[in-house]
Amino acid sequence: MGMEYIIDGESYLILLRVSLIFMGICLISLLKRKKSSVIDNNLKKKMAFVNGGVWRNEEKVQRLKCTVKNYDWGKFGVNTEVYRLYKANFGGNCDLVDPNLPYAELWMGTHESGSSFVVKKDKFWGKINGNNHGFDVINAKCENFEGETLKNWIENHPHVLGDKVLEKWGCDLPFLFKVLSVAKPLSIQAHPCKELAKKLHLQYPKVYKDENHKPEMALAVTKFEILCGFVGMQELQKTINSVPEISQLVGSAVVEQVAKITPEDGEEKVKAALRQLFTQMMSASDLLIAEVLSKLIGRLKKKEKLTPEEKLVLRLEEQYPGDVGVLAAFLMNFVTLNPGEALCLGANELHAYVSGECIECMATSDNVVRAGLTPKQRDVQTLCEMLTYKQGRPEVLRGFNVEGTDGCTKRYRPPFEEFEVDHCHLSAGKTSNFPSIAGPSLFLVTQGSGTLRAGFSAEKIRVGDVLFAPANTKLSISADTRLEIYRAGVNSKFL
């Protein structure tokens, strides 16, 4: 017969209290574990711990590998900017960089014609140095990496663009960042406005690969020569009088219309006369162009003293013999930018980069309508119809100091909302900040080495590095040696 336990009322109450206390302790312990698990998971999303304590924030600054273009107008040689930076971007890997090719453009961005790739770092090692600013990763190295396109990465992390950028331009960078090394003219060209870009893309998607416009800005790294826009009417009238070959090409009646323009004539009449002159010139037959150029070049070579424009025309004819673009150069402004000077080009504005090296930024597009100084496909009719025919010398930008950077950074702000460019110079041992901006940024290191800090993370940077920084990221940069950095981002005036 089993044992029987009889619990009186007082004992039952004591047992009940003990049980409730025990259950409460267990519940509190479970809640603490759950909270700790949530914190750990959130921390893991933000930080990856590797090899005993080296850490980085996966949604902060991202390193990029970039695309190069070997167009025939690019520069040859190991000392050109595009070659130098592209080779450095790949860690000096000679197998990826053939010095016997022309190096024309280094692309940084999301456009499908030249995507950048996000570096996935699998293994790091290095010494950690803690200080009041967080952690420094000293001598960090990447053993191997795998990359996905920057566009795909942004689509998977859309918040990195910031709310305003995401709302206005969708899940993509609105700007494209480049370095150019120009040995001979790209082409006489213009970039379509949005309305025309959509039309051209629909009609000829293999030629015009997107629906976007392409306003752009060139910031000179070396002396940089550009043909851009049409000269003023008075200068044009002097030109057609001093270059008789123009009349031979387009006809005396067209030239007379331009010659008769007065300051009292309205804008539409002036533009109509200029449009007719330019269209007649660009539409001339190859046979007539060759005949007229032969006379022009022969005459110029006999002159004792040449104007800068005449010297340019002789250079162009050597590079593009028999090309109508040689004559068209007489109608355009010939501008030479000094290092640190910039020039903006809007949609439907005629231009041709002639020589030199520059940093270039533009709306994300690769649409170009060409009509001269090029072996590529031309669309003379579209170009002549689309141009604004604006006349006069272009404005040259020299930048302004960015507040809070101790005079180390200049900003070049065009009248386009998609982009702006900063240029930062730091001497060895100096530190400067890039203030937080409500849009994404791309950084390019063109000289030196140092450390870039964002919050508690730090990255060693050196020449050739290209980095993506999400919106609202405040950065601090310290220079180990003389350091030079360019930043491209959405125009902060519109954010």
PDB file of C-alpha atoms in Angstrom, residues 73-197:
ATOM      1  CA  TRP A  73      41.182  58.347 -78.128  1.00  0.00           C
ATOM      2  CA  GLY A  74      42.635  57.362 -74.748  1.00  0.00           C
ATOM      3  CA  LYS A  75      46.221  57.883 -73.649  1.00  0.00           C
ATOM      4  CA  PHE A  76      48.966  55.269 -73.782  1.00  0.00           C
ATOM      5  CA  GLY A  77      51.599  54.987 -71.087  1.00  0.00           C
ATOM      6  CA  VAL A  78      52.006  53.989 -67.462  1.00  0.00           C
ATOM      7  CA  ASN A  79      51.950  57.599 -66.235  1.00  0.00           C
ATOM      8  CA  THR A  80      48.444  58.418 -67.456  1.00  0.00           C
ATOM      9  CA  GLU A  81      45.770  58.908 -64.784  1.00  0.00           C
ATOM     10  CA  VAL A  82      43.371  56.179 -65.953  1.00  0.00           C
ATOM     11  CA  TYR A  83      46.099  53.539 -66.309  1.00  0.00           C
ATOM     12  CA  ARG A  84      47.687  54.468 -62.964  1.00  0.00           C
ATOM     13  CA  LEU A  85      44.442  54.495 -60.984  1.00  0.00           C
ATOM     14  CA  TYR A  86      42.953  51.406 -62.630  1.00  0.00           C
ATOM     15  CA  LYS A  87      46.102  49.400 -61.913  1.00  0.00           C
ATOM     16  CA  ALA A  88      46.149  50.645 -58.310  1.00  0.00           C
ATOM     17  CA  ASN A  89      42.432  49.849 -57.934  1.00  0.00           C
ATOM     18  CA  PHE A  90      43.286  46.204 -58.597  1.00  0.00           C
ATOM     19  CA  GLY A  91      46.192  46.209 -56.165  1.00  0.00           C
ATOM     20  CA  GLY A  92      48.855  46.640 -58.840  1.00  0.00           C
ATOM     21  CA  ASN A  93      47.947  43.328 -60.525  1.00  0.00           C
ATOM     22  CA  CYS A  94      49.834  43.582 -63.840  1.00  0.00           C
ATOM     23  CA  ASP A  95      47.942  40.630 -65.348  1.00  0.00           C
ATOM     24  CA  LEU A  96      44.757  42.731 -65.429  1.00  0.00           C
ATOM     25  CA  VAL A  97      46.343  45.835 -66.964  1.00  0.00           C
ATOM     26  CA  ASP A  98      47.892  45.739 -70.445  1.00  0.00           C
ATOM     27  CA  PRO A  99      50.171  48.794 -70.896  1.00  0.00           C
ATOM     28  CA  ASN A 100      49.955  48.440 -74.691  1.00  0.00           C
ATOM     29  CA  LEU A 101      46.297  49.527 -74.775  1.00  0.00           C
ATOM     30  CA  PRO A 102      44.904  53.074 -74.740  1.00  0.00           C
ATOM     31  CA  TYR A 103      43.368  53.942 -71.357  1.00  0.00           C
ATOM     32  CA  ALA A 104      40.506  56.388 -71.876  1.00  0.00           C
ATOM     33  CA  GLU A 105      37.995  56.213 -69.008  1.00  0.00           C
ATOM     34  CA  LEU A 106      37.725  54.762 -65.502  1.00  0.00           C
ATOM     35  CA  TRP A 107      34.042  54.295 -64.582  1.00  0.00           C
ATOM     36  CA  MET A 108      32.723  54.383 -61.014  1.00  0.00           C
ATOM     37  CA  GLY A 109      29.011  53.793 -60.569  1.00  0.00           C
ATOM     38  CA  THR A 110      26.049  51.626 -61.475  1.00  0.00           C
ATOM     39  CA  HIS A 111      25.571  52.084 -65.225  1.00  0.00           C
ATOM     40  CA  GLU A 112      25.309  48.728 -66.977  1.00  0.00           C
ATOM     41  CA  SER A 113      27.864  49.772 -69.621  1.00  0.00           C
ATOM     42  CA  GLY A 114      30.590  49.894 -66.956  1.00  0.00           C
ATOM     43  CA  SER A 115      29.484  48.556 -63.590  1.00  0.00           C
ATOM     44  CA  SER A 116      31.524  48.834 -60.417  1.00  0.00           C
ATOM     45  CA  PHE A 117      31.676  45.809 -58.121  1.00  0.00           C
ATOM     46  CA  VAL A 118      31.407  45.636 -54.339  1.00  0.00           C
ATOM     47  CA  VAL A 119      34.340  43.811 -52.775  1.00  0.00           C
ATOM     48  CA  LYS A 120      33.357  41.027 -50.403  1.00  0.00           C
ATOM     49  CA  LYS A 121      36.189  40.605 -47.927  1.00  0.00           C
ATOM     50  CA  ASP A 122      36.329  37.122 -46.502  1.00  0.00           C
ATOM     51  CA  LYS A 123      39.465  37.188 -44.404  1.00  0.00           C
ATOM     52  CA  PHE A 124      41.287  39.983 -42.629  1.00  0.00           C
ATOM     53  CA  TRP A 125      44.249  40.037 -40.376  1.00  0.00           C
ATOM     54  CA  GLY A 126      46.050  42.876 -38.678  1.00  0.00           C
ATOM     55  CA  LYS A 127      46.823  44.597 -35.418  1.00  0.00           C
ATOM     56  CA  ILE A 128      44.087  46.465 -33.595  1.00  0.00           C
ATOM     57  CA  ASN A 129      44.704  49.869 -32.051  1.00  0.00           C
ATOM     58  CA  GLY A 130      41.949  51.234 -29.816  1.00  0.00           C
ATOM     59  CA  ASN A 131      41.553  54.961 -29.197  1.00  0.00           C
ATOM     60  CA  ASN A 132      38.962  57.585 -28.392  1.00  0.00           C
ATOM     61  CA  HIS A 133      37.646  57.536 -31.969  1.00  0.00           C
ATOM     62  CA  GLY A 134      36.857  53.804 -32.026  1.00  0.00           C
ATOM     63  CA  PHE A 135      39.121  51.165 -33.575  1.00  0.00           C
ATOM     64  CA  ASP A 136      41.884  51.451 -36.172  1.00  0.00           C
ATOM     65  CA  VAL A 137      42.539  48.475 -38.398  1.00  0.00           C
ATOM     66  CA  ILE A 138      46.297  48.613 -38.923  1.00  0.00           C
ATOM     67  CA  ASN A 139      47.828  46.933 -41.997  1.00  0.00           C
ATOM     68  CA  ALA A 140      44.522  45.220 -42.806  1.00  0.00           C
ATOM     69  CA  LYS A 141      44.690  43.005 -45.880  1.00  0.00           C
ATOM     70  CA  CYS A 142      42.166  41.176 -47.980  1.00  0.00           C
ATOM     71  CA  GLU A 143      43.057  37.556 -48.719  1.00  0.00           C
ATOM     72  CA  ASN A 144      40.390  37.156 -51.386  1.00  0.00           C
ATOM     73  CA  PHE A 145      37.140  38.725 -52.453  1.00  0.00           C
ATOM     74  CA  GLU A 146      34.023  38.106 -54.441  1.00  0.00           C
ATOM     75  CA  GLY A 147      32.064  40.959 -55.930  1.00  0.00           C
ATOM     76  CA  GLU A 148      28.530  41.740 -56.990  1.00  0.00           C
ATOM     77  CA  THR A 149      27.629  44.814 -59.013  1.00  0.00           C
ATOM     78  CA  LEU A 150      27.141  47.992 -57.043  1.00  0.00           C
ATOM     79  CA  LYS A 151      23.686  48.324 -58.600  1.00  0.00           C
ATOM     80  CA  ASN A 152      22.631  44.890 -57.304  1.00  0.00           C
ATOM     81  CA  TRP A 153      24.085  45.642 -53.879  1.00  0.00           C
ATOM     82  CA  ILE A 154      22.138  48.925 -53.689  1.00  0.00           C
ATOM     83  CA  GLU A 155      18.948  47.153 -54.748  1.00  0.00           C
ATOM     84  CA  ASN A 156      19.458  44.789 -51.796  1.00  0.00           C
ATOM     85  CA  HIS A 157      20.237  47.705 -49.434  1.00  0.00           C
ATOM     86  CA  PRO A 158      18.046  50.576 -50.754  1.00  0.00           C
ATOM     87  CA  HIS A 159      18.210  52.512 -47.474  1.00  0.00           C
ATOM     88  CA  VAL A 160      21.856  53.417 -48.228  1.00  0.00           C
ATOM     89  CA  LEU A 161      20.610  55.977 -50.787  1.00  0.00           C
ATOM     90  CA  GLY A 162      18.659  58.029 -48.260  1.00  0.00           C
ATOM     91  CA  ASP A 163      14.931  58.741 -48.385  1.00  0.00           C
ATOM     92  CA  LYS A 164      15.045  61.742 -50.742  1.00  0.00           C
ATOM     93  CA  VAL A 165      17.280  60.076 -53.314  1.00  0.00           C
ATOM     94  CA  LEU A 166      15.283  56.848 -53.189  1.00  0.00           C
ATOM     95  CA  GLU A 167      12.014  58.722 -53.661  1.00  0.00           C
ATOM     96  CA  LYS A 168      13.259  60.871 -56.569  1.00  0.00           C
ATOM     97  CA  TRP A 169      15.500  58.507 -58.543  1.00  0.00           C
ATOM     98  CA  GLY A 170      14.514  55.046 -57.370  1.00  0.00           C
ATOM     99  CA  CYS A 171      16.906  52.278 -56.384  1.00  0.00           C
ATOM    100  CA  ASP A 172      19.974  53.509 -58.257  1.00  0.00           C
ATOM    101  CA  LEU A 173      22.771  56.071 -58.099  1.00  0.00           C
ATOM    102  CA  PRO A 174      21.663  59.200 -60.001  1.00  0.00           C
ATOM    103  CA  PHE A 175      25.265  60.055 -60.934  1.00  0.00           C
ATOM    104  CA  LEU A 176      28.183  58.436 -62.770  1.00  0.00           C
ATOM    105  CA  PHE A 177      31.781  59.227 -61.757  1.00  0.00           C
ATOM    106  CA  LYS A 178      34.737  58.969 -64.166  1.00  0.00           C
ATOM    107  CA  VAL A 179      38.411  59.701 -64.740  1.00  0.00           C
ATOM    108  CA  LEU A 180      39.387  60.600 -68.329  1.00  0.00           C
ATOM    109  CA  SER A 181      42.792  60.511 -70.058  1.00  0.00           C
ATOM    110  CA  VAL A 182      42.304  62.217 -73.437  1.00  0.00           C
ATOM    111  CA  ALA A 183      45.001  61.961 -76.132  1.00  0.00           C
ATOM    112  CA  LYS A 184      42.838  63.181 -79.023  1.00  0.00           C
ATOM    113  CA  PRO A 185      39.279  64.552 -79.327  1.00  0.00           C
ATOM    114  CA  LEU A 186      36.437  62.266 -78.247  1.00  0.00           C
ATOM    115  CA  SER A 187      34.019  63.558 -80.910  1.00  0.00           C
ATOM    116  CA  ILE A 188      31.933  66.619 -81.690  1.00  0.00           C
ATOM    117  CA  GLN A 189      28.876  65.608 -79.724  1.00  0.00           C
ATOM    118  CA  ALA A 190      25.961  66.452 -77.464  1.00  0.00           C
ATOM    119  CA  HIS A 191      23.925  64.536 -74.918  1.00  0.00           C
ATOM    120  CA  PRO A 192      20.128  64.455 -75.292  1.00  0.00           C
ATOM    121  CA  CYS A 193      17.631  65.878 -72.818  1.00  0.00           C
ATOM    122  CA  LYS A 194      15.312  63.415 -71.066  1.00  0.00           C
ATOM    123  CA  GLU A 195      12.506  63.748 -73.605  1.00  0.00           C
ATOM    124  CA  LEU A 196      14.809  63.094 -76.566  1.00  0.00           C
ATOM    125  CA  ALA A 197      16.685  60.342 -74.720  1.00  0.00           C
TER     126      ALA A 197
END
